[in-house]
Short mmCIF file of C-alpha atoms and ligand atoms in Angstrom, two decimals:
data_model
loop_
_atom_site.label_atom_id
_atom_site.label_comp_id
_atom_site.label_asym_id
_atom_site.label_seq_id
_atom_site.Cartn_x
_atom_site.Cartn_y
_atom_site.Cartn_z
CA UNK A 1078 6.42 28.73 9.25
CA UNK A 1079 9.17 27.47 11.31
CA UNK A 1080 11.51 29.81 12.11
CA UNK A 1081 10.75 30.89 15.28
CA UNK A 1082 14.19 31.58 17.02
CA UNK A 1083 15.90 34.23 14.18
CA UNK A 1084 20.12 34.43 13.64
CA UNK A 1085 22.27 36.72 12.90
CA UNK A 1086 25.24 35.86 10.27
CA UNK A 1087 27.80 37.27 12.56
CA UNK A 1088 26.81 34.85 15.44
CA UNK A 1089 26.10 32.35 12.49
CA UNK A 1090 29.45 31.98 11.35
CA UNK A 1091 30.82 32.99 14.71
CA UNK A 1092 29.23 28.93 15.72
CA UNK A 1093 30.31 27.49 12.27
CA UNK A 1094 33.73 28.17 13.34
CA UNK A 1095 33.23 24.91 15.83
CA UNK A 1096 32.76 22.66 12.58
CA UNK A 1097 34.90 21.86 9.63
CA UNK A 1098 32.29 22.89 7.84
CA UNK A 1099 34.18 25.39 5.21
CA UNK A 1100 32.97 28.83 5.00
CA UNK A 1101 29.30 30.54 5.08
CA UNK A 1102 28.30 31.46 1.54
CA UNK A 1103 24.62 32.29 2.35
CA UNK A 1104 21.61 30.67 4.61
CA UNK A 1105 18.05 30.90 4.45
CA UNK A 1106 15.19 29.87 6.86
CA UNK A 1107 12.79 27.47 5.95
CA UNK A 1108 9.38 27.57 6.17
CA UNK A 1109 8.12 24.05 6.04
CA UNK A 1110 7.81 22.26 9.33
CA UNK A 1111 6.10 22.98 12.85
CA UNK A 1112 8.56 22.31 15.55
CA UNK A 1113 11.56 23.73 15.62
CA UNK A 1114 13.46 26.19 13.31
CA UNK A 1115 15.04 25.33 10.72
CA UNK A 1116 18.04 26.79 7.98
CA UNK A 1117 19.19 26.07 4.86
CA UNK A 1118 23.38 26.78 5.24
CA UNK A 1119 25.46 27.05 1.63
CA UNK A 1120 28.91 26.72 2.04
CA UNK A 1121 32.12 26.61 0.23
CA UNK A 1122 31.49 23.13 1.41
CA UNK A 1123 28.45 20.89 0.85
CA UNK A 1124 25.01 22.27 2.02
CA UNK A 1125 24.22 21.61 5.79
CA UNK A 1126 20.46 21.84 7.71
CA UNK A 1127 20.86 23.62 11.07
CA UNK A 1128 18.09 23.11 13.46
CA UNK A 1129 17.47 25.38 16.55
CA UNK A 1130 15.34 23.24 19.43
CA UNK A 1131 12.59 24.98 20.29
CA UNK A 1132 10.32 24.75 23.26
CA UNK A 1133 8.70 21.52 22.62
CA UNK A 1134 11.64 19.38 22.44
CA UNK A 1135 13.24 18.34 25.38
CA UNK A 1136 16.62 19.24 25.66
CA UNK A 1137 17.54 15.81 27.17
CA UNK A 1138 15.97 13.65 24.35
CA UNK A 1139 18.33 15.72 22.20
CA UNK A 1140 21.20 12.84 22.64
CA UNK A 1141 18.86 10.50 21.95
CA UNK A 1142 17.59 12.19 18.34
CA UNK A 1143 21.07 13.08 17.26
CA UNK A 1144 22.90 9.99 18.41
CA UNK A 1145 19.91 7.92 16.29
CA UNK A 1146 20.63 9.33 13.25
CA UNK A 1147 23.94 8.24 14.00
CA UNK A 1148 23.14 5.03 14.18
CA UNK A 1149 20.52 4.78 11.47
CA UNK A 1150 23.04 6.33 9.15
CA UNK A 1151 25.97 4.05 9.84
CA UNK A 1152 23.47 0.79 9.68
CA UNK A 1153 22.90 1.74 6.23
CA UNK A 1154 19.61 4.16 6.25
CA UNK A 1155 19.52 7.03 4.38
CA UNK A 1156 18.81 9.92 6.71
CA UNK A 1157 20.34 12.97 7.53
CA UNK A 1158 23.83 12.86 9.49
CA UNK A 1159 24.69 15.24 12.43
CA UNK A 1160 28.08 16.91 11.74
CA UNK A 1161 30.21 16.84 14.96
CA UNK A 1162 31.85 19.81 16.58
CA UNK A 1163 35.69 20.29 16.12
CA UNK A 1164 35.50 18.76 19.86
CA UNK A 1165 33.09 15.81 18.98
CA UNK A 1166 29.85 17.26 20.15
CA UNK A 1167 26.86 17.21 18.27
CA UNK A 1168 25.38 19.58 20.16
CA UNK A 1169 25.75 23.33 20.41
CA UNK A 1170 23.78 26.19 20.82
CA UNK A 1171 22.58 29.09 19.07
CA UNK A 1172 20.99 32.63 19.94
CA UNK A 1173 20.26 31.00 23.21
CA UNK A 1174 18.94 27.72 21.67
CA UNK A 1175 19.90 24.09 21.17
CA UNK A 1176 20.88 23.67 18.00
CA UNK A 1177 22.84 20.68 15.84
CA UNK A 1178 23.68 20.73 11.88
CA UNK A 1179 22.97 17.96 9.80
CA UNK A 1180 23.90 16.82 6.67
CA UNK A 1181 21.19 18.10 3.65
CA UNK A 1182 19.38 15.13 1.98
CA UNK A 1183 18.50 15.23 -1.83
CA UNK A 1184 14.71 15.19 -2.41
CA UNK A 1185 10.98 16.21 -1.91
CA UNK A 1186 8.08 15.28 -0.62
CA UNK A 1187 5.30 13.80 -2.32
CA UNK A 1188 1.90 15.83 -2.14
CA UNK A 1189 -0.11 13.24 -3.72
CA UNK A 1190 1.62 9.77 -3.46
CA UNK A 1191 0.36 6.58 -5.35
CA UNK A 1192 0.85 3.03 -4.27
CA UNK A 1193 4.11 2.14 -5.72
CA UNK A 1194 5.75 5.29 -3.26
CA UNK A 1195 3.58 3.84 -0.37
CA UNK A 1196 5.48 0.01 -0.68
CA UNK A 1197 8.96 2.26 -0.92
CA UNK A 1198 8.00 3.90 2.11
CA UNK A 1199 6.95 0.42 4.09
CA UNK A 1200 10.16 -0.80 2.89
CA UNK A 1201 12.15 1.77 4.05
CA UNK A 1202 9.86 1.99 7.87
CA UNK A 1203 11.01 -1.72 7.88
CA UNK A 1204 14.63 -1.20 6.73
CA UNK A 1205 14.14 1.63 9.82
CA UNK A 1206 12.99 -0.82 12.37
CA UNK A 1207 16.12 -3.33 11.42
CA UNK A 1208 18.97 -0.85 11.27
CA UNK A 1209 17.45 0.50 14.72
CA UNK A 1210 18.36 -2.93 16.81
CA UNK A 1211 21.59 -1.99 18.84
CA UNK A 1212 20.97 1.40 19.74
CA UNK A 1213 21.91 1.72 23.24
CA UNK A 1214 20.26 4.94 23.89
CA UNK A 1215 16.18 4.34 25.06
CA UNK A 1216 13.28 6.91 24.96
CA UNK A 1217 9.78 5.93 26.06
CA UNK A 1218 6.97 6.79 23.31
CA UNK A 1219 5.26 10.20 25.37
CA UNK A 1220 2.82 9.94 23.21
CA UNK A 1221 1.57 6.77 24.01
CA UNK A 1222 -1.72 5.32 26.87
CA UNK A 1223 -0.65 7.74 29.20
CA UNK A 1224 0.48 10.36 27.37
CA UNK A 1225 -3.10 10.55 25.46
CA UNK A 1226 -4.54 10.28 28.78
CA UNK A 1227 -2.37 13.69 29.87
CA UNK A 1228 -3.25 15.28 26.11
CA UNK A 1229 -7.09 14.89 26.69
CA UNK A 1230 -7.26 15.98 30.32
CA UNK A 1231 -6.14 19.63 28.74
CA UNK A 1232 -8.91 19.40 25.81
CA UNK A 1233 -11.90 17.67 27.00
CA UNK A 1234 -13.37 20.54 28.45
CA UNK A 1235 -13.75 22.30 25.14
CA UNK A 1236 -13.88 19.39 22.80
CA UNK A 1237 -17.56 19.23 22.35
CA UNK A 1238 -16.65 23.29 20.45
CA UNK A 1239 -15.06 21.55 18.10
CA UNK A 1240 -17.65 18.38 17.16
CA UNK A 1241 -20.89 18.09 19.60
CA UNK A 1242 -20.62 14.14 21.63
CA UNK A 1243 -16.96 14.13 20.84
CA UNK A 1244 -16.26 14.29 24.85
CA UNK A 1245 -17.95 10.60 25.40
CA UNK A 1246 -16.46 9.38 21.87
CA UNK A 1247 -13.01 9.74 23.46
CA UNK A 1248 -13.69 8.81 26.78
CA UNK A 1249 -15.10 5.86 25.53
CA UNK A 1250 -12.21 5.91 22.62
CA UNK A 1251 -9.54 5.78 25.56
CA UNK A 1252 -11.16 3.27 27.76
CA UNK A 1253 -11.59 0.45 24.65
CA UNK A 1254 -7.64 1.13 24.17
CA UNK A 1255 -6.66 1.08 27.80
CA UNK A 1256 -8.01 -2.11 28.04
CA UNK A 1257 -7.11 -3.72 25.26
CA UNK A 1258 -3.26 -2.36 23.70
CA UNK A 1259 -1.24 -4.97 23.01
CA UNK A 1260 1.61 -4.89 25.39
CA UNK A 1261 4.12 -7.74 23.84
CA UNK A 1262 4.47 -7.22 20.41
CA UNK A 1263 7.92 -7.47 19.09
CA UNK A 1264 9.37 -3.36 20.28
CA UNK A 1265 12.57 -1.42 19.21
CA UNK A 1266 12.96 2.00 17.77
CA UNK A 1267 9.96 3.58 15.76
CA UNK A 1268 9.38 6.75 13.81
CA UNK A 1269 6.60 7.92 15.14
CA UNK A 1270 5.66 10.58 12.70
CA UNK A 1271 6.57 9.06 9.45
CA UNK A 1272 4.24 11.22 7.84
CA UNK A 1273 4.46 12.47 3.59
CA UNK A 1274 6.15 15.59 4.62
CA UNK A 1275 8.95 13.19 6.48
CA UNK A 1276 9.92 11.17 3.19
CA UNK A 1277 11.79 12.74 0.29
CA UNK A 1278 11.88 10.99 -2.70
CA UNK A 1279 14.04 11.69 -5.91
CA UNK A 1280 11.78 10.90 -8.93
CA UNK A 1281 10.32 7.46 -7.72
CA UNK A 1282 13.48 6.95 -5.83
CA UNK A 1283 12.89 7.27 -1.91
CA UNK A 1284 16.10 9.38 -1.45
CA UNK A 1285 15.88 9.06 2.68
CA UNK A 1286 13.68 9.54 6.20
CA UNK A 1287 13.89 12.67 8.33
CA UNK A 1288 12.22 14.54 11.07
CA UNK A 1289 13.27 11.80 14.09
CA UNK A 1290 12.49 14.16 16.50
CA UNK A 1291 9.04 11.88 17.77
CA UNK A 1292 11.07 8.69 17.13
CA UNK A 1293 10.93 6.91 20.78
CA UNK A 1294 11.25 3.00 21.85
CA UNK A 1295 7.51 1.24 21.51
CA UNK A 1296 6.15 -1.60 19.40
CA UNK A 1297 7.19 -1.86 15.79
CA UNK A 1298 3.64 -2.61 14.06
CA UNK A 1299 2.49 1.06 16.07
CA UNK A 1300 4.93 2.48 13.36
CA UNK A 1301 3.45 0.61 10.69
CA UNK A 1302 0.21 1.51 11.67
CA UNK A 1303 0.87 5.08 11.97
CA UNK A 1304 1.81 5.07 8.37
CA UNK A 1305 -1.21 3.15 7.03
CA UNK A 1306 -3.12 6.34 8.62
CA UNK A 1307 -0.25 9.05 7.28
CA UNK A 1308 -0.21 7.41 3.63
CA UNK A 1309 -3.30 5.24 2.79
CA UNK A 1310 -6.29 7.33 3.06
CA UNK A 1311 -7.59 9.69 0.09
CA UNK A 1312 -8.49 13.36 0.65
CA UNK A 1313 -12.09 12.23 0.96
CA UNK A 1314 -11.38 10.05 3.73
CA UNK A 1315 -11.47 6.99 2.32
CA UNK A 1316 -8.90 4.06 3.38
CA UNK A 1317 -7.20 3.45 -0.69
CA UNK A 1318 -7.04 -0.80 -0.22
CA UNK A 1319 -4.65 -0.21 -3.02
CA UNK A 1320 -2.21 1.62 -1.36
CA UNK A 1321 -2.70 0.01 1.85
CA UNK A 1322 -1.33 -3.25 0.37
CA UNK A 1323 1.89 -1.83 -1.30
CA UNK A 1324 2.55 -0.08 2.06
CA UNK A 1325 2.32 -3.81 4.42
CA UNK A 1326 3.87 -5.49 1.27
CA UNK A 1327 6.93 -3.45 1.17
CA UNK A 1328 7.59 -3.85 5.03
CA UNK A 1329 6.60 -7.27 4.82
CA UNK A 1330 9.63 -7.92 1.87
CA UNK A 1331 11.89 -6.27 4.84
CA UNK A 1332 9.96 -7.39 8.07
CA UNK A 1333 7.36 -10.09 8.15
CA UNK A 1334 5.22 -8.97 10.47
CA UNK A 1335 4.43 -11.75 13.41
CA UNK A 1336 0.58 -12.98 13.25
CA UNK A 1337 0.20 -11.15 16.68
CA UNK A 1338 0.87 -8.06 15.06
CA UNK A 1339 -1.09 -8.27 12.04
CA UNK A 1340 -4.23 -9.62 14.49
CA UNK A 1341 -3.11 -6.09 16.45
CA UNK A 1342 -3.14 -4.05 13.57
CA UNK A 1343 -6.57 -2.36 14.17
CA UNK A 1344 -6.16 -1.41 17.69
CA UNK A 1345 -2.86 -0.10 16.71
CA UNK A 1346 -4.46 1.68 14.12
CA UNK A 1347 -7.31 3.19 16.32
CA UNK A 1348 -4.67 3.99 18.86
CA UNK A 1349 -2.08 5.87 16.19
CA UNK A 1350 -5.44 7.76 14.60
CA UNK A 1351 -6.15 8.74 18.53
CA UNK A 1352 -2.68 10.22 19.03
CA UNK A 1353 -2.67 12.26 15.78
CA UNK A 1354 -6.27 13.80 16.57
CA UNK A 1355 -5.12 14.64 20.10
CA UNK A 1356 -2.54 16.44 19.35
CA UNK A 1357 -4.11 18.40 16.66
CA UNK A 1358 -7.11 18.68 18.78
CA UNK A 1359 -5.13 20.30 21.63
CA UNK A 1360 -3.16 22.82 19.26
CA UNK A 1361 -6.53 24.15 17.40
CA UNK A 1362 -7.92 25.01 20.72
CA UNK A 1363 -4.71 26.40 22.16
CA UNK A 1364 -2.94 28.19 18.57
CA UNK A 1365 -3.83 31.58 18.72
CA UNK A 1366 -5.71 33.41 15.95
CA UNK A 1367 -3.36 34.51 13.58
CA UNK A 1368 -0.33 32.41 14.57
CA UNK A 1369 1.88 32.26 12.08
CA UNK A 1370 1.83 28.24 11.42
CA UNK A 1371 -0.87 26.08 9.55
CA UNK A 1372 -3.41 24.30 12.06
CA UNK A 1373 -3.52 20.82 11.21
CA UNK A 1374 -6.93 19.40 11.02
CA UNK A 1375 -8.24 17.04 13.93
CA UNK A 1376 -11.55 15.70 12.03
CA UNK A 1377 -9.20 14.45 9.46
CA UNK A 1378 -7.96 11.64 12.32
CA UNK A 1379 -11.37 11.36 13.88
CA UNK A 1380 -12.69 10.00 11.02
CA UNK A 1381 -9.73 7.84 10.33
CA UNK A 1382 -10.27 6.67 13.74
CA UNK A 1383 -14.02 5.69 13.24
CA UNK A 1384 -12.83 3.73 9.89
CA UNK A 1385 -10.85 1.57 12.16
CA UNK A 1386 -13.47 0.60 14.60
CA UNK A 1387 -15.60 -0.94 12.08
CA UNK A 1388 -12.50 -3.13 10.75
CA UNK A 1389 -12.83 -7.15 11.42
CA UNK A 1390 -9.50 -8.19 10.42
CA UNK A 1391 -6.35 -6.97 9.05
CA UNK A 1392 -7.22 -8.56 6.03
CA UNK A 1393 -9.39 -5.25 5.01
CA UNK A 1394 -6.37 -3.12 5.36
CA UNK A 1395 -5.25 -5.30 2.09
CA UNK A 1396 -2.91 -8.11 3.46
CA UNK A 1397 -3.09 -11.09 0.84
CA UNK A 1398 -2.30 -13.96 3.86
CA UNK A 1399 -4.34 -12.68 6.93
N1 ADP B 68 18.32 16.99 6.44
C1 ADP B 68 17.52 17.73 5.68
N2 ADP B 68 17.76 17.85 4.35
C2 ADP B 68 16.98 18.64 3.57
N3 ADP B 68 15.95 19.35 4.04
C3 ADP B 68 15.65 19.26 5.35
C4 ADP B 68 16.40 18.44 6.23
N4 ADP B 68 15.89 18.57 7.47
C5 ADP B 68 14.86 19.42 7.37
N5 ADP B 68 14.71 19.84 6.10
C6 ADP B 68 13.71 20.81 5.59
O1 ADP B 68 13.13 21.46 6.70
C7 ADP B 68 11.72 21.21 6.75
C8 ADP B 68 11.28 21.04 8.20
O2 ADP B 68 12.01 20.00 8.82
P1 ADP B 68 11.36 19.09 9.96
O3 ADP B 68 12.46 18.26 10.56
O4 ADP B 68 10.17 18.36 9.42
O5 ADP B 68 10.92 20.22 10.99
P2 ADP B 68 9.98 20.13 12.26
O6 ADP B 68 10.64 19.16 13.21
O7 ADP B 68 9.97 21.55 12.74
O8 ADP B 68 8.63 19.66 11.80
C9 ADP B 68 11.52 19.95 5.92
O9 ADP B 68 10.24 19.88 5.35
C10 ADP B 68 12.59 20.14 4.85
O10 ADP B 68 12.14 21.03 3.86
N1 LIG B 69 2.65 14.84 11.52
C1 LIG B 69 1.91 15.52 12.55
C2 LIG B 69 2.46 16.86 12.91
C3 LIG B 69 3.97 16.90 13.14
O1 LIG B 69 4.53 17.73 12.14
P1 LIG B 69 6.01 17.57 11.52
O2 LIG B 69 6.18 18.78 10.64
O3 LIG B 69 6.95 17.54 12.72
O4 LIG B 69 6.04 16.28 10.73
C4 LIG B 69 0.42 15.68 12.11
O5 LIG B 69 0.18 15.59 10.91
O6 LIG B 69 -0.41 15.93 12.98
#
């Protein structure tokens, strides 16, 4: 699910009035997602997303999210656009909630992408990562050394519940990354959770990027390797060479990536599979039975993690000049 926070159409069209948005035919929640909640508006008008904030999401990254998509938009990226208030804000609120509207983009996402969808998506990540340079806002990644450091502390305890020896795999896990993350790779603004479910594509066509609400300021390749995890492996676990080269070809044809970052790449790797199977690892101990959203699995990034730590080079992640 993710409607969490529910509306009323009186107060719903009571905070439409701040927008020249036209009039409130109907609205729907959605279910998809795990953050916030979400609402499909119809209008006499073109469709429109509004998104109450929920707990997770700071309400003073909020300029940062909305004022990206800004930016992205106007350099050319095709992502949903925040419609302004009738006094310029972008921000309102909503049966005692943040909450912004955005334009609706065209599309779905893929439940079983194949290689040529995977170089789309590294092109667009690196079409991302270009139209990003300027914006003036900053947000540190949260979810980065220290941030995994603050994640564990809460899950350690019971970790070993959830795979027996996984409390010195991640100590020692943490300690390898601590001491060797590469600290001056080129940086700007990044994704950070440019997972399947966060690209919609129109036929073959990738129709545009959503879901910026992890997107942050931290190395560029992090972002690239996030998606080699988030695309590139099979259901079975195995890393799909195949798709692994479309995805660093299509950023490359956007971004050549520096031979610092493609020597980085498994680190990066080891540290974006580390991140994902924290977080899931600290909401399947914490989600209560019967909560009415879908546990995400954190073996699923443990063993992308392992597949890392045996890589040599970035050559094996399918690069044809490493
Ligand atoms: N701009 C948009 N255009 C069309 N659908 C959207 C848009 N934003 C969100 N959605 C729909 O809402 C769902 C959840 O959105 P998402 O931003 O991923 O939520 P969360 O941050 O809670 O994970 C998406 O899977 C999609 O179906
Ligand atoms: N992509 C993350 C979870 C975040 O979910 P989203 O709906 O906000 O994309 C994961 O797979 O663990």
């Amino acid at each position: 699910m993710a409607v969490y926070t529910d509306i009323t159409e009186d107060d719903l069209k009571r905070f439409l009035t701040q927008y020249d948005a036209g009039e409130l035919t109907s609205y729907k929640g959605i279910a998809e997602g795990v953050e916030n909640s979400n609402f499909l508006l119809h209008t006499t008008r073109e469709p429109l997303i509004l998104t109450l904030y929920e707990k997770r999401v700071e309400k003073n990254d909020l300029p940062f999210f909305l004022g990206l998509m800004q930016h992205l938009a106007s350099h050319g990226l095709s992502c949903p656009l925040p419609l302004p208030r009738r006094d310029g804000a972008l921000l309102g609120e909503l049966s005692g909630r943040p909450a912004a509207v955005i334009s609706f983009l065209e599309g779905m996402w893929l439940r079983k992408p194949e290689a040529r969808h995977c170089r789309e998506v590294g092109k667009a990540l690196a079409q991302m990562h270009v139209a990003g340079e300027g914006f003036s806002i900053a947000r540190p990644n949260a979810l980065s050394l220290e941030g995994w450091h603050t994640l564990w502390d809460k899950s350690e305890a019971r970790a070993d519940e959830v795979e027996p020896g996984l409390q010195d795999e991640i100590r020692n896990e943490l300690e390898f990354l601590a001491a060797h993350w590469p600290r001056d790779l080129p940086a700007g603004v990044i994704h950070a959770d440019l997972f399947p479910d966060n690209v919609f594509f129109l036929g073959d066509h990738l129709s545009g990027l959503i879901d910026f609400y992890f997107a942050c300021n931290d190395q560029l390749a992090y972002d690239v390797s996030i998606c080699l995890n988030a695309w590139c492996f099979e259901k079975d676990g195995a890393y799909n060479i195949t798709k692994g080269k479309a995805m660093l070809d299509g950023y490359q044809s956007v971004r050549p990536l520096s031979r610092a970052e493609l020597d980085a790449l498994p680190t990066l790797s080891r540290g974006s599979a580390l991140r994902f199977f924290l977080t899931r690892l600290y909401d399947w101990l914490t989600t209560p039975a019967g909560a009415m959203v879908t546990k995400k699995d954190p073996l699923e990034y443990l063993r992308k993690l392992r597949f890392h730590r045996q890589i040599a080079t970035s050559a094996e992640y399918g690069l044809l000049h490493s």
